[in-house]
mmCIF file of C-alpha atoms (C1' of nucleotides) in Angstrom:
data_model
loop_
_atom_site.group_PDB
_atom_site.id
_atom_site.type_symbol
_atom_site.label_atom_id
_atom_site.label_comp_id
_atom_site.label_asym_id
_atom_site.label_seq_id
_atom_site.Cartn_x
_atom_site.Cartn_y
_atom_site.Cartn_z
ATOM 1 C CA UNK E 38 0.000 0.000 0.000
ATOM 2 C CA UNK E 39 2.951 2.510 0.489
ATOM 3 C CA UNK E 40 5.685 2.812 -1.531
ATOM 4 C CA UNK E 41 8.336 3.438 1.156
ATOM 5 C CA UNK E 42 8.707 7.677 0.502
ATOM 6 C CA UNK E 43 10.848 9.481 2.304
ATOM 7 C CA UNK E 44 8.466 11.943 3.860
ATOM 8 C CA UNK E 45 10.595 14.344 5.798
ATOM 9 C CA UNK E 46 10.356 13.346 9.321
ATOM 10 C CA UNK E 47 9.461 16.596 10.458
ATOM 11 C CA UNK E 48 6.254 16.586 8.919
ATOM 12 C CA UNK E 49 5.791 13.496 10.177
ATOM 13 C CA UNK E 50 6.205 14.287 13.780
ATOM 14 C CA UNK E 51 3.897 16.794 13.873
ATOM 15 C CA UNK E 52 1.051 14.926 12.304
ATOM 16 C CA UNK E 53 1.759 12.658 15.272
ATOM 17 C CA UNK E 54 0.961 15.909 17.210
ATOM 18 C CA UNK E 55 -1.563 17.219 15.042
ATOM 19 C CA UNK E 56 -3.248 13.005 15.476
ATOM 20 C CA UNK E 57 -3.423 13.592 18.759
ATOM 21 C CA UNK E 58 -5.596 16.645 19.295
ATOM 22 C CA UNK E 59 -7.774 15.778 16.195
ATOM 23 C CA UNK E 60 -10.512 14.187 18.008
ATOM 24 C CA UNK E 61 -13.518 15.955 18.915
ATOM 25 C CA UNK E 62 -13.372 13.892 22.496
ATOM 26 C CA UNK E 63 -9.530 14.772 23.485
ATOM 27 C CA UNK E 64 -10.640 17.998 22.251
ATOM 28 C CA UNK E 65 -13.050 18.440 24.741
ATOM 29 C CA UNK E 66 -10.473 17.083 27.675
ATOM 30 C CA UNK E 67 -7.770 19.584 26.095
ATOM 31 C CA UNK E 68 -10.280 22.376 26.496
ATOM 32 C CA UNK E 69 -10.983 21.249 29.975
ATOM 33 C CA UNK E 70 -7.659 20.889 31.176
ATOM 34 C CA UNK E 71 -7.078 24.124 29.708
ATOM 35 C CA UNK E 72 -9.222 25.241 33.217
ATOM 36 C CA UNK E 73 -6.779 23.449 35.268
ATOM 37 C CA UNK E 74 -5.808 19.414 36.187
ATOM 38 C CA UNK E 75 -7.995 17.295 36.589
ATOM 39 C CA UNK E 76 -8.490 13.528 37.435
ATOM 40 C CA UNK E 77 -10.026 10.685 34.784
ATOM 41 C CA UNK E 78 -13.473 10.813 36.750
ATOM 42 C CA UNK E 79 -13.550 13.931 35.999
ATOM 43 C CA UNK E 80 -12.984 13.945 32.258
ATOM 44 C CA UNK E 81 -14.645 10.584 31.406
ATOM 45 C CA UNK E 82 -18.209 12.363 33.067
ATOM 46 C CA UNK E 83 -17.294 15.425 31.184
ATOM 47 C CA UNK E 84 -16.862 13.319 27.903
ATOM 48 C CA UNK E 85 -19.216 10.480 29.060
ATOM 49 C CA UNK E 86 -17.572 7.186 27.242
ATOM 50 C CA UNK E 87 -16.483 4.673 29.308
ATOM 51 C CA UNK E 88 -13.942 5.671 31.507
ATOM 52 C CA UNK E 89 -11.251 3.150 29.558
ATOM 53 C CA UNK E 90 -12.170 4.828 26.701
ATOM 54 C CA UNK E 91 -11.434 8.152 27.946
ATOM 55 C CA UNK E 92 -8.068 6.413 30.089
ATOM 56 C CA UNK E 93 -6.805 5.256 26.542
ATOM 57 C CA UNK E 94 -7.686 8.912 24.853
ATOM 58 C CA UNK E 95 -5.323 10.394 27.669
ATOM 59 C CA UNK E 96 -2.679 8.187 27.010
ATOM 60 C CA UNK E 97 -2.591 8.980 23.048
ATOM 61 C CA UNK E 98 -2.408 12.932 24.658
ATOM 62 C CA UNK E 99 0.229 11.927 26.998
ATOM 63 C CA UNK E 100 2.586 10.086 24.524
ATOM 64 C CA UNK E 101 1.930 13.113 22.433
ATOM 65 C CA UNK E 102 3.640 15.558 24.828
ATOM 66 C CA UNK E 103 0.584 17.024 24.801
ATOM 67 C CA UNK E 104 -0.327 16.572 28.812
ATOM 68 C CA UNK E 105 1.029 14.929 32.275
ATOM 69 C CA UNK E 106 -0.262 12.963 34.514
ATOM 70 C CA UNK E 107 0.404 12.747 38.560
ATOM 71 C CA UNK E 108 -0.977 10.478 40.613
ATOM 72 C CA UNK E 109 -2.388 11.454 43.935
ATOM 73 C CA UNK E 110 -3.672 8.828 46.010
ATOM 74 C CA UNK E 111 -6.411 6.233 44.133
ATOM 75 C CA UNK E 112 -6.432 9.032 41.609
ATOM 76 C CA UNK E 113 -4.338 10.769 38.741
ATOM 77 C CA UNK E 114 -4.408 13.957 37.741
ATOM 78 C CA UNK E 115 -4.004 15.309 34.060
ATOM 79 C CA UNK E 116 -2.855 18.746 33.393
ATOM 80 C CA UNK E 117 -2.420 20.408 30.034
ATOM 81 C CA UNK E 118 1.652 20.507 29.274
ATOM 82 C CA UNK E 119 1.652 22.902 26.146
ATOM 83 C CA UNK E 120 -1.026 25.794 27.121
ATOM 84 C CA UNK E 121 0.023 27.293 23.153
ATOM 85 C CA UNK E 122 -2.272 24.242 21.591
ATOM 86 C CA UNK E 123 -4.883 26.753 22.886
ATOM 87 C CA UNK E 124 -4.600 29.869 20.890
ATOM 88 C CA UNK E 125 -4.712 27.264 17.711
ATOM 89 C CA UNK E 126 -8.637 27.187 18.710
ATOM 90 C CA UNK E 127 -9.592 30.863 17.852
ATOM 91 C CA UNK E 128 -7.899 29.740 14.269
ATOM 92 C CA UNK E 129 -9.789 26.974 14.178
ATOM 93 C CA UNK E 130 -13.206 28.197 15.089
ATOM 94 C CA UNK E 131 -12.858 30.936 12.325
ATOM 95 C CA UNK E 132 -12.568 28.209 10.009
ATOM 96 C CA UNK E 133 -15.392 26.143 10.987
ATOM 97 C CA UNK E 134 -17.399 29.523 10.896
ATOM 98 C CA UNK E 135 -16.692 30.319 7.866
ATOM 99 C CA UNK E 136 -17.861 26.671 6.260
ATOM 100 C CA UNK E 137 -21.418 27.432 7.352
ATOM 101 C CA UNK E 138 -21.526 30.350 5.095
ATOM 102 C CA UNK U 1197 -19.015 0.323 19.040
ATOM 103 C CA UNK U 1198 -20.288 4.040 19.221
ATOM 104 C CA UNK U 1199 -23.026 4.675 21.802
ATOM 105 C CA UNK U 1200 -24.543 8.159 20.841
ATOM 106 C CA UNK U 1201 -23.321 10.021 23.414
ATOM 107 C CA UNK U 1202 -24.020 13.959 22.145
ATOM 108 C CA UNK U 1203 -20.920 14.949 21.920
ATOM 109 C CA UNK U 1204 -21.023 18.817 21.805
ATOM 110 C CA UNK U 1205 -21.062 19.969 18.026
ATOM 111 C CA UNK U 1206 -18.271 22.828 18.467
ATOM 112 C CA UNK U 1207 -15.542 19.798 19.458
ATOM 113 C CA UNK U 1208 -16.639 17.690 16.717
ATOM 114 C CA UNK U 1209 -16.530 20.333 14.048
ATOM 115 C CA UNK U 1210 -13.164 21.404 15.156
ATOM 116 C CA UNK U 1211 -11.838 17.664 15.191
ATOM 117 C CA UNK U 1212 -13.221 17.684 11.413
ATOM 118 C CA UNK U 1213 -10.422 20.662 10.692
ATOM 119 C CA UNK U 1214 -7.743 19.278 13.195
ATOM 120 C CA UNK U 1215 -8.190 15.684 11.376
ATOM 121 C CA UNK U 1216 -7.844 17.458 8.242
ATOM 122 C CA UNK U 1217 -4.270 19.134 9.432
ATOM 123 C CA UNK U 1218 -3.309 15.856 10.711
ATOM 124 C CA UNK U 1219 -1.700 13.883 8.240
ATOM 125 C CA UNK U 1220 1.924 14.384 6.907
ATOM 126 C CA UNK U 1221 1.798 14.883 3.069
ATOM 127 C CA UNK U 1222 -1.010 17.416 4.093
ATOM 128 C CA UNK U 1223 0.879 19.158 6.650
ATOM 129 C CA UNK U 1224 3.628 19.391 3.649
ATOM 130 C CA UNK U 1225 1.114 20.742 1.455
ATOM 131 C CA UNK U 1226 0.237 23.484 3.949
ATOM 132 C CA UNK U 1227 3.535 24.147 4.164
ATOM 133 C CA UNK U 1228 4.340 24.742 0.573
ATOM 134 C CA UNK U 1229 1.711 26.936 -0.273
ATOM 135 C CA UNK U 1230 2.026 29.189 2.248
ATOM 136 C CA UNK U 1231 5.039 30.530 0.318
ATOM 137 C CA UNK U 1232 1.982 30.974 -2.616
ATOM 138 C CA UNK U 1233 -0.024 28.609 -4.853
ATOM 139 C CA UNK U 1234 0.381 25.280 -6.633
ATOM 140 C CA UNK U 1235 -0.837 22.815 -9.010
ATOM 141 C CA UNK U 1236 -1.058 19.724 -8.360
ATOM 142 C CA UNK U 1237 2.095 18.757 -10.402
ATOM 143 C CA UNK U 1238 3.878 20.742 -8.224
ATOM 144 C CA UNK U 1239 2.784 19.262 -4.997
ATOM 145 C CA UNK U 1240 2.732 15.760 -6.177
ATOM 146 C CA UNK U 1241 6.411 15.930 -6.923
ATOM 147 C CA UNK U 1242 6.755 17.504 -3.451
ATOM 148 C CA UNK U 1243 5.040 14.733 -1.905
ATOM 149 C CA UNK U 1244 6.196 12.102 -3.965
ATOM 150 C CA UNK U 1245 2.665 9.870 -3.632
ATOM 151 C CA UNK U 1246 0.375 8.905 -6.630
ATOM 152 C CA UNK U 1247 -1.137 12.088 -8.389
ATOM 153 C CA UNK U 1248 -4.157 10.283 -7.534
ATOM 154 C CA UNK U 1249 -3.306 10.452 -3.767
ATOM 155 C CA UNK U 1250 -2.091 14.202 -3.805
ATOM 156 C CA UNK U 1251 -5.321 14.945 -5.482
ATOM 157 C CA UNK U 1252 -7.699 13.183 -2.265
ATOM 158 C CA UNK U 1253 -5.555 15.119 0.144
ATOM 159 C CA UNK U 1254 -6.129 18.122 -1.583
ATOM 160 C CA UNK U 1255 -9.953 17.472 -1.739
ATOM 161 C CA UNK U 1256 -9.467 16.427 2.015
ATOM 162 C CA UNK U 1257 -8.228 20.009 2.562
ATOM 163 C CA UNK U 1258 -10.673 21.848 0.622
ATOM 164 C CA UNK U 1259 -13.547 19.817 1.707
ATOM 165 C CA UNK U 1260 -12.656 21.471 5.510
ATOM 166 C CA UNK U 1261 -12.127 24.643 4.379
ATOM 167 C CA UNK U 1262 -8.536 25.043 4.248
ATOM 168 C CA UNK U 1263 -7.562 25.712 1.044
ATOM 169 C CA UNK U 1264 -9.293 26.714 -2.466
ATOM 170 C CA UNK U 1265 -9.021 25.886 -6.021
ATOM 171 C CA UNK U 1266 -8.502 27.653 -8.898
ATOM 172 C CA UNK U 1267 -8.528 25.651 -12.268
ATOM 173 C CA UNK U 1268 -6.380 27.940 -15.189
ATOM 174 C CA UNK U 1269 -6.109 26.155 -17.871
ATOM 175 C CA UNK U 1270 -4.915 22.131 -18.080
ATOM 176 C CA UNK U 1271 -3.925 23.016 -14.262
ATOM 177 C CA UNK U 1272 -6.026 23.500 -11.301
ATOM 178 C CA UNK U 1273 -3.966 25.470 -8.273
ATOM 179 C CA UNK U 1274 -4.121 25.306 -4.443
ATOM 180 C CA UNK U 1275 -3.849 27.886 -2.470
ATOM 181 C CA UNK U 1276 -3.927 28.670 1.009
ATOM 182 C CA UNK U 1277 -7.273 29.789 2.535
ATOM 183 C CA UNK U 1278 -6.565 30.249 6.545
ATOM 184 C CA UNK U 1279 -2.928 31.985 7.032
ATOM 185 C CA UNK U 1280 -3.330 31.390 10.613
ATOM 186 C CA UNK U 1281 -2.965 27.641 10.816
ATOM 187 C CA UNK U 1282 0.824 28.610 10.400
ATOM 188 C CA UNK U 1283 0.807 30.160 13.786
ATOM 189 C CA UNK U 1284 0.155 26.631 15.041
ATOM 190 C CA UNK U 1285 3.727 25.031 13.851
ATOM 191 C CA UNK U 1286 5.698 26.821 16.053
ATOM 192 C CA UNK U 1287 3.529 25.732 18.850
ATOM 193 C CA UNK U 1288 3.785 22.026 17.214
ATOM 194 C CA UNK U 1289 7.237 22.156 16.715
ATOM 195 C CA UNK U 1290 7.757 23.081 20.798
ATOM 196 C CA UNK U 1291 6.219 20.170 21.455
ATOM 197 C CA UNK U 1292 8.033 17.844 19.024
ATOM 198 C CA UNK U 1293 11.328 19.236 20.275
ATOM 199 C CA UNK U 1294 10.375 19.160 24.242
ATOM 200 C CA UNK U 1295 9.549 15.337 23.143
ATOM 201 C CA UNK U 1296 12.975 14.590 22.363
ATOM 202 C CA UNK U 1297 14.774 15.196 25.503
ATOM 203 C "C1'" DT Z 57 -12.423 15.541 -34.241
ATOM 204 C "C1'" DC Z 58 -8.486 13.222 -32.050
ATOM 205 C "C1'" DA Z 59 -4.708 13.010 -29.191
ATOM 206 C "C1'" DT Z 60 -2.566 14.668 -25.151
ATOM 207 C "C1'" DC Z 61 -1.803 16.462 -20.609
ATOM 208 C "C1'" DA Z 62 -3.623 17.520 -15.848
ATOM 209 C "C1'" DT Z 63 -6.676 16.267 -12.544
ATOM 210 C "C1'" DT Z 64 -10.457 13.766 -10.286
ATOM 211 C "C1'" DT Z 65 -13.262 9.759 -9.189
ATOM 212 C "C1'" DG Z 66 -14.441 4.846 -8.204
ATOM 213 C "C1'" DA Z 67 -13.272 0.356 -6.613
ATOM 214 C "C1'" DC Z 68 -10.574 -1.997 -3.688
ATOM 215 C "C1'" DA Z 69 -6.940 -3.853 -0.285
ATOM 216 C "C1'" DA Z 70 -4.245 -2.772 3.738
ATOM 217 C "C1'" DT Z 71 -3.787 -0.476 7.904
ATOM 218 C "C1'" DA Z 72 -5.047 2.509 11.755
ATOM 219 C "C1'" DA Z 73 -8.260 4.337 15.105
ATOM 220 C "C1'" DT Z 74 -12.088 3.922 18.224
ATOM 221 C "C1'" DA Z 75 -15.086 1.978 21.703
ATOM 222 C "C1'" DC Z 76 -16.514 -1.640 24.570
ATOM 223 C "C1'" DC Z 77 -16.058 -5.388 28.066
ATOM 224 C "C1'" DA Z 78 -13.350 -7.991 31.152
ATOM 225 C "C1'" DA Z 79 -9.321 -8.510 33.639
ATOM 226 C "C1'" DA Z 80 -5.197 -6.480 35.759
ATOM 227 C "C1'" DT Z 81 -2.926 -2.807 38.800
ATOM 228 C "C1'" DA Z 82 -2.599 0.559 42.468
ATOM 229 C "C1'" DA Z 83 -3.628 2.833 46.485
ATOM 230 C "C1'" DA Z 84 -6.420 3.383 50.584
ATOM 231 C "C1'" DC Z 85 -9.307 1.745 54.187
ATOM 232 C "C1'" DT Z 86 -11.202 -2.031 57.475
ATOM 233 C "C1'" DA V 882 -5.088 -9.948 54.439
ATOM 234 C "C1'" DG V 883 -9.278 -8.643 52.141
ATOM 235 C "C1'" DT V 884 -12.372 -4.966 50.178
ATOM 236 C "C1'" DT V 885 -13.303 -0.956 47.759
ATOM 237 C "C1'" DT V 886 -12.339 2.715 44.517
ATOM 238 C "C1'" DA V 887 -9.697 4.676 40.538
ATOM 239 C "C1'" DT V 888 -7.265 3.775 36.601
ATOM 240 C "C1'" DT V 889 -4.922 1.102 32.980
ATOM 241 C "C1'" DT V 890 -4.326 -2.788 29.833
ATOM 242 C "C1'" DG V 891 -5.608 -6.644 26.633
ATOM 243 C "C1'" DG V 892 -8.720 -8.546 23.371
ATOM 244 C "C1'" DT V 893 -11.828 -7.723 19.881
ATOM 245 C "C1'" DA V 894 -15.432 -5.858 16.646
ATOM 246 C "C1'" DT V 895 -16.510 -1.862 13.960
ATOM 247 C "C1'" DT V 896 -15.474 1.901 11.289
ATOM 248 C "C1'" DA V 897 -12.349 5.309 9.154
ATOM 249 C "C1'" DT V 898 -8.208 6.469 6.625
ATOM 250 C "C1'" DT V 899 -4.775 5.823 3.259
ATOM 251 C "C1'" DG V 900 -2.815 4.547 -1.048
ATOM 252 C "C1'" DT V 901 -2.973 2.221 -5.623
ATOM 253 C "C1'" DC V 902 -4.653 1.284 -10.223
ATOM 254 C "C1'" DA V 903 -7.899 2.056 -13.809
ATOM 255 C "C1'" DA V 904 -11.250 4.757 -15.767
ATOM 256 C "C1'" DA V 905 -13.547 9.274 -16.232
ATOM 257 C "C1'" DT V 906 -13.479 14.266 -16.839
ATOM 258 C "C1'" DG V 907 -11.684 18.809 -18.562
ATOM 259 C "C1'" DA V 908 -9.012 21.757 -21.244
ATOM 260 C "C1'" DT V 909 -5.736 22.484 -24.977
ATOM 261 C "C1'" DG V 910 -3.776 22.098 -29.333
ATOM 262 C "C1'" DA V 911 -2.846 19.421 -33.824
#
DNA sequence: TCATCATTTGACAATAATACCAAATAAACT
DNA sequence: AGTTTATTTGGTATTATTGTCAAATGATGA
């Protein structure tokens, strides 16, 4: 299926960024987090799949870079890692405005 | 596998754009024409994939708004519709450095 | 009109991503 | 130690994405 191309690695490591926040449910825990840490109850209430579901979405944020995680007692904590992801959004929601027209 | 959960519009919209960005021949497209337009020919030797492939990530692009077409001639050109999405790299490219260490 | 060049579309195979359930870990409390 | 609560991991079914080839479309020029 794929011809072996050198595709400059640089592009590729920051679709594996880009991957990471393009889901509309770690989009919804990035915009959270972006209010401060919180644990996985939290987030998998806010997001309202089943809580591995929402564990496994953290850890494709995590091994992005994208978050970290601290555990506190029976409980871990996420917090948002790179706080820049956030001005991307204002970008973003011009686009998506601009498609309903 | 999907229990319709309502999963606020705004995130899934923006995933739509994000998902778009997310992909590394795409994020080398962006990149190209933000130093002006192409044709396809162009970007397909940039690339390096099947014109046939080029040509889906391009409609993948356009279909969320991110770039527009222009046929002149025997050649249709891209061009960049939202400047700001270049804002995001450096933010990106933080991220993909901080990863290394 | 016919041939050619540039691009898009359709059909398809391969791979990746997503969500669930069940089982495994981890920490705290009795 | 055994129980409870919070989270992660493994297995698996479903769906989405990606890339190729072949055929279709569009524009140009002989």
């Amino acid at each position: 299926m794929h011809s072996e191309i050198i595709m400059p690695q640089q592009f590729e490591e920051r679709a594996r960024v880009m991957k990471a926040m393009a889901h509309a449910s770690r989009l919804m825990i990035i915009d959270e987090l972006s209010r401060g840490e919180r644990c996985v109850c939290d987030l998998q209430e806010l997001v309202g799949y089943d809580m591995s579901t929402v564990s496994k979405h953290l850890a494709v944020l995590k091994k992005a870079g994208l978050v970290e995680d601290e555990r506190r007692g029976k409980q871990v904590y996420y917090r948002l890692k790179v706080p820049c992801i956030l001005n991307f959004f204002h970008c973003i929601e011009s686009v998506v405005e601009a498609n309903k027209r």
